[in-house]
Amino acid sequence: MDKKTEIKRNTQQRQLITECVQVLKHPTAEDVWQCVSKKLPNVNKTTIYRNLKRMVDEEELLSFVTGEGITHFDSTLDRHYHLYCKKCGGITDTHAELLDQLTKAVQDSEKFQIEEQNLILTGACPKCQNNDPK
Amino acid sequence: MDKKTEIKRNTQQRQLITECVQVLKHPTAEDVWQCVSKKLPNVNKTTIYRNLKRMVDEEELLSFVTGEGITHFDSTLDRHYHLYCKKCGGITDTHAELLDQLTKAVQDSEKFQIEEQNLILTGACPKCQNNDPK
DNA sequence: CTAGATGCAAACGTTTTGCAAATCT
DNA sequence: AGATTTGCAAAACGTTTGCATCTAG
């Protein structure tokens, strides 16, 4: 009764969107649009938005927002969090063990029932620390 | 050379904005506008946005974005993170010890130099768990 | 054949910008 | 007085919606 068993068509657009999210790793809607456009020059952004939204609703993708307020999509579904490099804009996944510990602790001490964890650590990735020795 | 030593005027609007952020705890720009409007009915939203932005730039306030993509402002500057209740929309501060541990671990293992931590745990606060026994 | 998906244009909400008028200091 | 800040209107931005057309099943 929770998940709708909706008919889903396998359109070219949808296939490409899925593909692009996987390849691009942590794209924005704009990124996906540009990527899909390469193979299908007339895709409309609306289609991108509609599909991404639906995929998030149906839990095929997850989305998160960086400190700058930009929404990114992620095809990695296991719980993890993100390292966001301010300099190059790169986003790296990190595993969730420590975050899980933290969440459990909060759950116990605050009696807060946690459903989603959204952690973004922002800073400078190893590459940018070296390349930009300011 | 980093922080600008700009002239800052003590306008009525700015005072009220500061006041409202403190009182409201984790307001959105809209919240602040409504709050300031009570005492100064003709404030323009632009003024709210401009001041909030500047305060964040000058590190008098910090801002964060919930999973829904809504920007909130916070006058508590010490490192801490937020519990966001999906049902009532309430936001609670939590202390940062565990998050600090996590951050240190990431810093060491990933060689990622972390400047900002942004953690939002979303779920149901104690009140809403009880009041809404679904 | 037909429900569901797309493309387009227009609406939307939030935030930003340009400029003249008002206001702190 | 003079520079900063405000208010207003308009633009910008990312996203959503309505609707006619197209298409996968």
Short mmCIF file of C-alpha atoms (C1' of nucleotides) in Angstrom, two decimals:
data_model
loop_
_atom_site.label_atom_id
_atom_site.label_comp_id
_atom_site.label_asym_id
_atom_site.label_seq_id
_atom_site.Cartn_x
_atom_site.Cartn_y
_atom_site.Cartn_z
CA MET A 1 0.00 0.00 0.00
CA ASP A 2 3.04 2.14 0.22
CA LYS A 3 4.82 1.71 -3.04
CA LYS A 4 2.68 2.26 -6.06
CA THR A 5 2.85 -0.38 -8.71
CA GLU A 6 2.77 2.04 -11.55
CA ILE A 7 3.31 1.24 -15.15
CA LYS A 8 6.65 2.47 -16.25
CA ARG A 9 7.68 2.79 -19.84
CA ASN A 10 11.17 2.23 -20.96
CA THR A 11 11.69 5.38 -22.93
CA GLN A 12 14.94 6.32 -24.52
CA GLN A 13 15.07 9.43 -22.38
CA ARG A 14 14.63 7.53 -19.15
CA GLN A 15 17.31 5.03 -20.06
CA LEU A 16 19.75 7.76 -20.88
CA ILE A 17 18.98 9.65 -17.70
CA THR A 18 19.67 6.56 -15.59
CA GLU A 19 22.86 5.97 -17.51
CA CYS A 20 24.07 9.54 -17.15
CA VAL A 21 23.48 9.66 -13.40
CA GLN A 22 25.54 6.51 -13.04
CA VAL A 23 28.36 7.76 -15.19
CA LEU A 24 28.47 11.29 -13.84
CA LYS A 25 28.39 10.09 -10.23
CA HIS A 26 26.88 13.10 -8.45
CA PRO A 27 25.31 15.23 -11.15
CA THR A 28 22.93 18.13 -10.89
CA ALA A 29 19.81 18.19 -13.07
CA GLU A 30 21.67 20.51 -15.40
CA ASP A 31 24.58 18.06 -15.64
CA VAL A 32 22.21 15.25 -16.52
CA TRP A 33 20.53 17.39 -19.12
CA GLN A 34 23.81 18.18 -20.82
CA CYS A 35 24.84 14.55 -20.73
CA VAL A 36 21.59 13.26 -22.19
CA SER A 37 21.58 16.02 -24.79
CA LYS A 38 24.74 14.62 -26.31
CA LYS A 39 22.93 11.51 -27.43
CA LEU A 40 19.48 12.98 -27.76
CA PRO A 41 19.87 16.64 -28.73
CA ASN A 42 16.24 17.58 -28.32
CA VAL A 43 15.53 16.39 -24.80
CA ASN A 44 13.73 18.93 -22.81
CA LYS A 45 14.86 19.85 -19.34
CA THR A 46 11.36 19.24 -18.12
CA THR A 47 11.78 15.60 -18.98
CA ILE A 48 14.99 15.46 -17.00
CA TYR A 49 13.39 17.06 -13.97
CA ARG A 50 10.31 14.89 -14.18
CA ASN A 51 12.27 11.69 -14.39
CA LEU A 52 14.79 12.56 -11.72
CA LYS A 53 12.01 13.49 -9.36
CA ARG A 54 10.16 10.31 -10.03
CA MET A 55 13.27 8.19 -9.60
CA VAL A 56 13.88 9.79 -6.22
CA ASP A 57 10.25 9.19 -5.23
CA GLU A 58 10.54 5.58 -6.25
CA GLU A 59 13.87 5.28 -4.49
CA GLU A 60 15.88 4.41 -7.54
CA LEU A 61 18.04 7.43 -6.85
CA LEU A 62 18.70 9.62 -3.91
CA SER A 63 19.22 13.32 -3.89
CA PHE A 64 21.04 15.66 -1.60
CA VAL A 65 21.74 19.34 -1.35
CA THR A 66 25.19 20.86 -0.85
CA GLY A 67 25.83 23.82 1.40
CA GLU A 68 25.45 26.07 -1.62
CA GLY A 69 21.90 24.81 -2.00
CA ILE A 70 22.50 22.85 -5.17
CA THR A 71 20.65 19.56 -5.60
CA HIS A 72 22.66 16.55 -6.70
CA PHE A 73 21.52 13.05 -7.60
CA ASP A 74 23.21 9.82 -6.65
CA SER A 75 22.66 6.29 -7.86
CA THR A 76 24.51 4.79 -4.90
CA LEU A 77 21.75 3.81 -2.53
CA ASP A 78 23.56 2.34 0.45
CA ARG A 79 23.88 4.74 3.31
CA HIS A 80 26.93 6.88 2.91
CA TYR A 81 27.87 10.48 3.03
CA HIS A 82 29.65 13.00 0.91
CA LEU A 83 32.84 14.96 0.89
CA TYR A 84 32.42 18.10 -1.15
CA CYS A 85 35.49 19.91 -2.39
CA LYS A 86 34.91 23.62 -2.53
CA LYS A 87 37.74 24.20 -4.94
CA CYS A 88 37.11 21.68 -7.68
CA GLY A 89 33.48 20.97 -6.87
CA GLY A 90 34.21 17.25 -6.74
CA ILE A 91 32.09 15.00 -4.57
CA THR A 92 33.39 11.81 -3.01
CA ASP A 93 31.45 9.07 -1.28
CA THR A 94 32.44 7.87 2.14
CA HIS A 95 31.16 4.93 4.09
CA ALA A 96 28.71 5.24 6.86
CA GLU A 97 30.00 3.30 9.85
CA LEU A 98 30.88 6.32 11.91
CA LEU A 99 27.77 8.14 10.89
CA ASP A 100 25.73 5.15 11.93
CA GLN A 101 27.28 5.22 15.36
CA LEU A 102 26.49 8.86 15.65
CA THR A 103 22.94 8.32 14.54
CA LYS A 104 22.40 5.58 17.06
CA ALA A 105 23.75 7.77 19.82
CA VAL A 106 21.38 10.57 18.87
CA GLN A 107 18.50 8.18 18.61
CA ASP A 108 19.11 7.02 22.16
CA SER A 109 19.94 10.26 23.87
CA GLU A 110 17.48 12.55 22.15
CA LYS A 111 14.67 10.07 21.58
CA PHE A 112 14.64 11.34 18.05
CA GLN A 113 13.62 8.76 15.49
CA ILE A 114 15.91 9.22 12.55
CA GLU A 115 14.84 8.37 9.03
CA GLU A 116 17.37 10.14 6.90
CA GLN A 117 20.96 11.09 7.41
CA ASN A 118 22.37 13.88 5.38
CA LEU A 119 25.97 14.69 6.04
CA ILE A 120 28.16 16.82 3.85
CA LEU A 121 31.68 17.62 4.83
CA THR A 122 33.01 20.53 2.84
CA GLY A 123 36.62 21.41 2.37
CA ALA A 124 39.58 20.65 0.13
CA CYS A 125 40.20 17.26 -1.43
CA PRO A 126 43.72 15.81 -1.52
CA LYS A 127 44.21 16.84 -5.13
CA CYS A 128 43.26 20.45 -4.56
CA GLN A 129 45.35 20.72 -1.41
CA ASN A 130 48.39 19.95 -3.55
CA ASN A 131 47.57 21.64 -6.82
CA ASP A 132 46.56 24.94 -5.35
CA PRO A 133 49.22 25.71 -2.77
CA LYS A 134 47.73 28.98 -1.59
CA MET B 1 43.27 40.64 4.00
CA ASP B 2 40.56 38.09 4.27
CA LYS B 3 37.89 39.80 6.25
CA LYS B 4 36.82 43.12 4.86
CA THR B 5 36.74 45.95 7.30
CA GLU B 6 33.68 47.53 5.85
CA ILE B 7 31.66 50.24 7.40
CA LYS B 8 28.55 48.86 8.90
CA ARG B 9 25.60 50.97 9.83
CA ASN B 10 23.34 50.17 12.64
CA THR B 11 20.04 50.41 10.88
CA GLN B 12 16.77 49.58 12.49
CA GLN B 13 16.21 46.84 9.94
CA ARG B 14 19.52 45.18 10.63
CA GLN B 15 18.97 45.24 14.37
CA LEU B 16 15.57 43.67 14.00
CA ILE B 17 16.86 41.03 11.64
CA THR B 18 19.55 40.02 14.10
CA GLU B 19 16.99 39.98 16.87
CA CYS B 20 14.53 37.89 14.91
CA VAL B 21 17.08 35.27 13.93
CA GLN B 22 17.99 34.88 17.57
CA VAL B 23 14.43 34.62 18.75
CA LEU B 24 13.17 32.38 15.99
CA LYS B 25 16.10 29.99 16.33
CA HIS B 26 16.30 28.47 12.83
CA PRO B 27 14.25 30.73 10.59
CA THR B 28 14.04 30.88 6.85
CA ALA B 29 14.34 34.24 5.09
CA GLU B 30 10.56 34.29 4.87
CA ASP B 31 10.25 33.69 8.63
CA VAL B 32 12.61 36.55 9.34
CA TRP B 33 10.69 38.82 7.02
CA GLN B 34 7.41 38.09 8.77
CA CYS B 35 9.02 38.62 12.15
CA VAL B 36 10.62 41.93 11.23
CA SER B 37 7.42 43.06 9.52
CA LYS B 38 5.59 42.99 12.83
CA LYS B 39 7.67 45.83 14.15
CA LEU B 40 8.48 47.49 10.87
CA PRO B 41 5.57 46.85 8.52
CA ASN B 42 7.22 48.20 5.41
CA VAL B 43 10.45 46.23 5.35
CA ASN B 44 11.19 44.84 2.00
CA LYS B 45 12.19 41.24 1.54
CA THR B 46 15.19 42.39 -0.43
CA THR B 47 16.52 44.01 2.71
CA ILE B 48 16.09 40.77 4.60
CA TYR B 49 17.91 38.78 1.95
CA ARG B 50 20.68 41.31 1.61
CA ASN B 51 21.34 41.45 5.31
CA LEU B 52 21.12 37.73 5.91
CA LYS B 53 23.53 37.12 3.09
CA ARG B 54 25.95 39.67 4.40
CA MET B 55 25.75 38.33 7.93
CA VAL B 56 26.59 34.87 6.66
CA ASP B 57 29.50 36.24 4.63
CA GLU B 58 30.80 38.07 7.67
CA GLU B 59 30.26 35.02 9.81
CA GLU B 60 27.80 36.57 12.18
CA LEU B 61 25.34 33.88 11.20
CA LEU B 62 25.52 30.52 9.58
CA SER B 63 23.12 29.03 7.12
CA PHE B 64 22.21 25.51 6.22
CA VAL B 65 19.85 23.78 3.84
CA THR B 66 17.44 21.01 4.81
CA GLY B 67 16.80 17.99 2.64
CA GLU B 68 13.86 19.82 1.14
CA GLY B 69 16.23 22.46 -0.12
CA ILE B 70 15.08 25.20 2.24
CA THR B 71 17.71 27.58 3.57
CA HIS B 72 17.68 28.30 7.29
CA PHE B 73 19.75 30.74 9.33
CA ASP B 74 21.28 30.14 12.70
CA SER B 75 22.85 32.52 15.18
CA THR B 76 24.53 29.72 17.10
CA LEU B 77 28.04 29.69 15.74
CA ASP B 78 29.74 26.89 17.65
CA ARG B 79 29.97 23.71 15.69
CA HIS B 80 26.84 21.67 16.07
CA TYR B 81 24.36 19.89 13.92
CA HIS B 82 20.65 19.75 13.41
CA LEU B 83 17.79 17.40 13.95
CA TYR B 84 14.99 18.19 11.58
CA CYS B 85 11.52 16.88 12.30
CA LYS B 86 9.65 16.11 9.10
CA LYS B 87 6.28 16.25 10.80
CA CYS B 88 6.35 19.51 12.70
CA GLY B 89 9.23 21.10 10.82
CA GLY B 90 11.01 21.78 14.10
CA ILE B 91 14.77 22.00 14.19
CA THR B 92 16.85 21.12 17.22
CA ASP B 93 20.52 21.72 17.83
CA THR B 94 22.75 18.92 18.95
CA HIS B 95 26.30 19.06 20.13
CA ALA B 96 29.19 18.21 18.00
CA GLU B 97 31.42 15.81 19.90
CA LEU B 98 30.54 12.77 17.86
CA LEU B 99 30.60 14.69 14.64
CA ASP B 100 34.04 15.97 15.52
CA GLN B 101 35.27 12.45 16.00
CA LEU B 102 33.87 11.52 12.65
CA THR B 103 35.41 14.52 11.00
CA LYS B 104 38.82 13.75 12.44
CA ALA B 105 38.59 10.19 11.22
CA VAL B 106 37.76 11.35 7.71
CA GLN B 107 40.47 13.93 7.80
CA ASP B 108 43.02 11.23 8.59
CA SER B 109 41.85 8.42 6.38
CA GLU B 110 40.86 10.40 3.30
CA LYS B 111 43.38 13.21 3.57
CA PHE B 112 40.48 15.51 3.04
CA GLN B 113 40.85 18.85 4.73
CA ILE B 114 37.48 19.69 6.22
CA GLU B 115 36.34 23.24 6.68
CA GLU B 116 32.63 22.89 7.18
CA GLN B 117 30.49 20.18 8.61
CA ASN B 118 26.89 20.07 7.60
CA LEU B 119 24.87 17.29 9.13
CA ILE B 120 21.12 17.08 9.15
CA LEU B 121 19.36 14.13 10.66
CA THR B 122 15.77 14.01 9.53
CA GLY B 123 13.00 12.09 11.22
CA ALA B 124 10.44 12.44 13.97
CA CYS B 125 11.03 14.39 17.14
CA PRO B 126 9.86 12.97 20.50
CA LYS B 127 6.76 15.16 20.52
CA CYS B 128 5.62 14.08 17.08
CA GLN B 129 6.27 10.43 17.78
CA ASN B 130 3.73 10.63 20.57
CA ASN B 131 1.18 13.05 19.21
CA ASP B 132 0.78 11.39 15.89
CA PRO B 133 0.46 7.68 16.65
CA LYS B 134 0.25 6.48 13.08
"C1'" DC C 1 -5.39 1.37 -29.41
"C1'" DT C 2 -4.48 3.99 -25.38
"C1'" DA C 3 -2.35 5.05 -21.00
"C1'" DG C 4 1.68 7.14 -20.08
"C1'" DA C 5 5.61 10.03 -21.52
"C1'" DT C 6 7.37 13.91 -23.89
"C1'" DG C 7 8.05 18.88 -25.49
"C1'" DC C 8 6.80 23.36 -25.15
"C1'" DA C 9 5.35 27.54 -22.99
"C1'" DA C 10 4.10 29.61 -19.20
"C1'" DA C 11 3.84 29.80 -14.04
"C1'" DC C 12 6.15 29.40 -9.79
"C1'" DG C 13 8.95 30.49 -5.50
"C1'" DT C 14 13.15 32.01 -3.97
"C1'" DT C 15 16.94 34.90 -4.39
"C1'" DT C 16 19.56 38.63 -6.81
"C1'" DT C 17 20.36 43.04 -9.21
"C1'" DG C 18 20.12 48.08 -10.73
"C1'" DC C 19 18.91 52.35 -9.46
"C1'" DA C 20 16.90 56.38 -7.25
"C1'" DA C 21 15.54 57.92 -2.74
"C1'" DA C 22 16.19 57.77 2.16
"C1'" DT C 23 19.07 57.48 6.26
"C1'" DC C 24 22.86 56.76 9.47
"C1'" DT C 25 27.22 58.82 11.16
"C1'" DA D 1 27.54 66.15 3.37
"C1'" DG D 2 28.45 61.76 1.81
"C1'" DA D 3 28.55 57.04 1.60
"C1'" DT D 4 25.86 53.20 2.84
"C1'" DT D 5 21.47 51.14 3.06
"C1'" DT D 6 16.92 50.86 1.80
"C1'" DG D 7 12.64 50.05 -1.16
"C1'" DC D 8 10.93 49.06 -5.41
"C1'" DA D 9 10.65 46.87 -9.82
"C1'" DA D 10 12.47 43.79 -12.68
"C1'" DA D 11 15.44 39.95 -13.72
"C1'" DA D 12 17.51 35.62 -12.76
"C1'" DC D 13 17.50 31.01 -11.37
"C1'" DG D 14 15.98 26.30 -10.65
"C1'" DT D 15 11.96 23.85 -10.73
"C1'" DT D 16 7.01 22.66 -11.68
"C1'" DT D 17 2.58 22.57 -14.20
"C1'" DG D 18 -1.01 22.35 -18.03
"C1'" DC D 19 -1.86 20.81 -22.20
"C1'" DA D 20 -1.56 19.03 -26.85
"C1'" DT D 21 1.17 15.68 -29.22
"C1'" DC D 22 3.72 11.56 -29.57
"C1'" DT D 23 4.97 6.68 -28.47
"C1'" DA D 24 5.85 2.26 -26.11
"C1'" DG D 25 3.41 -1.73 -24.91
#
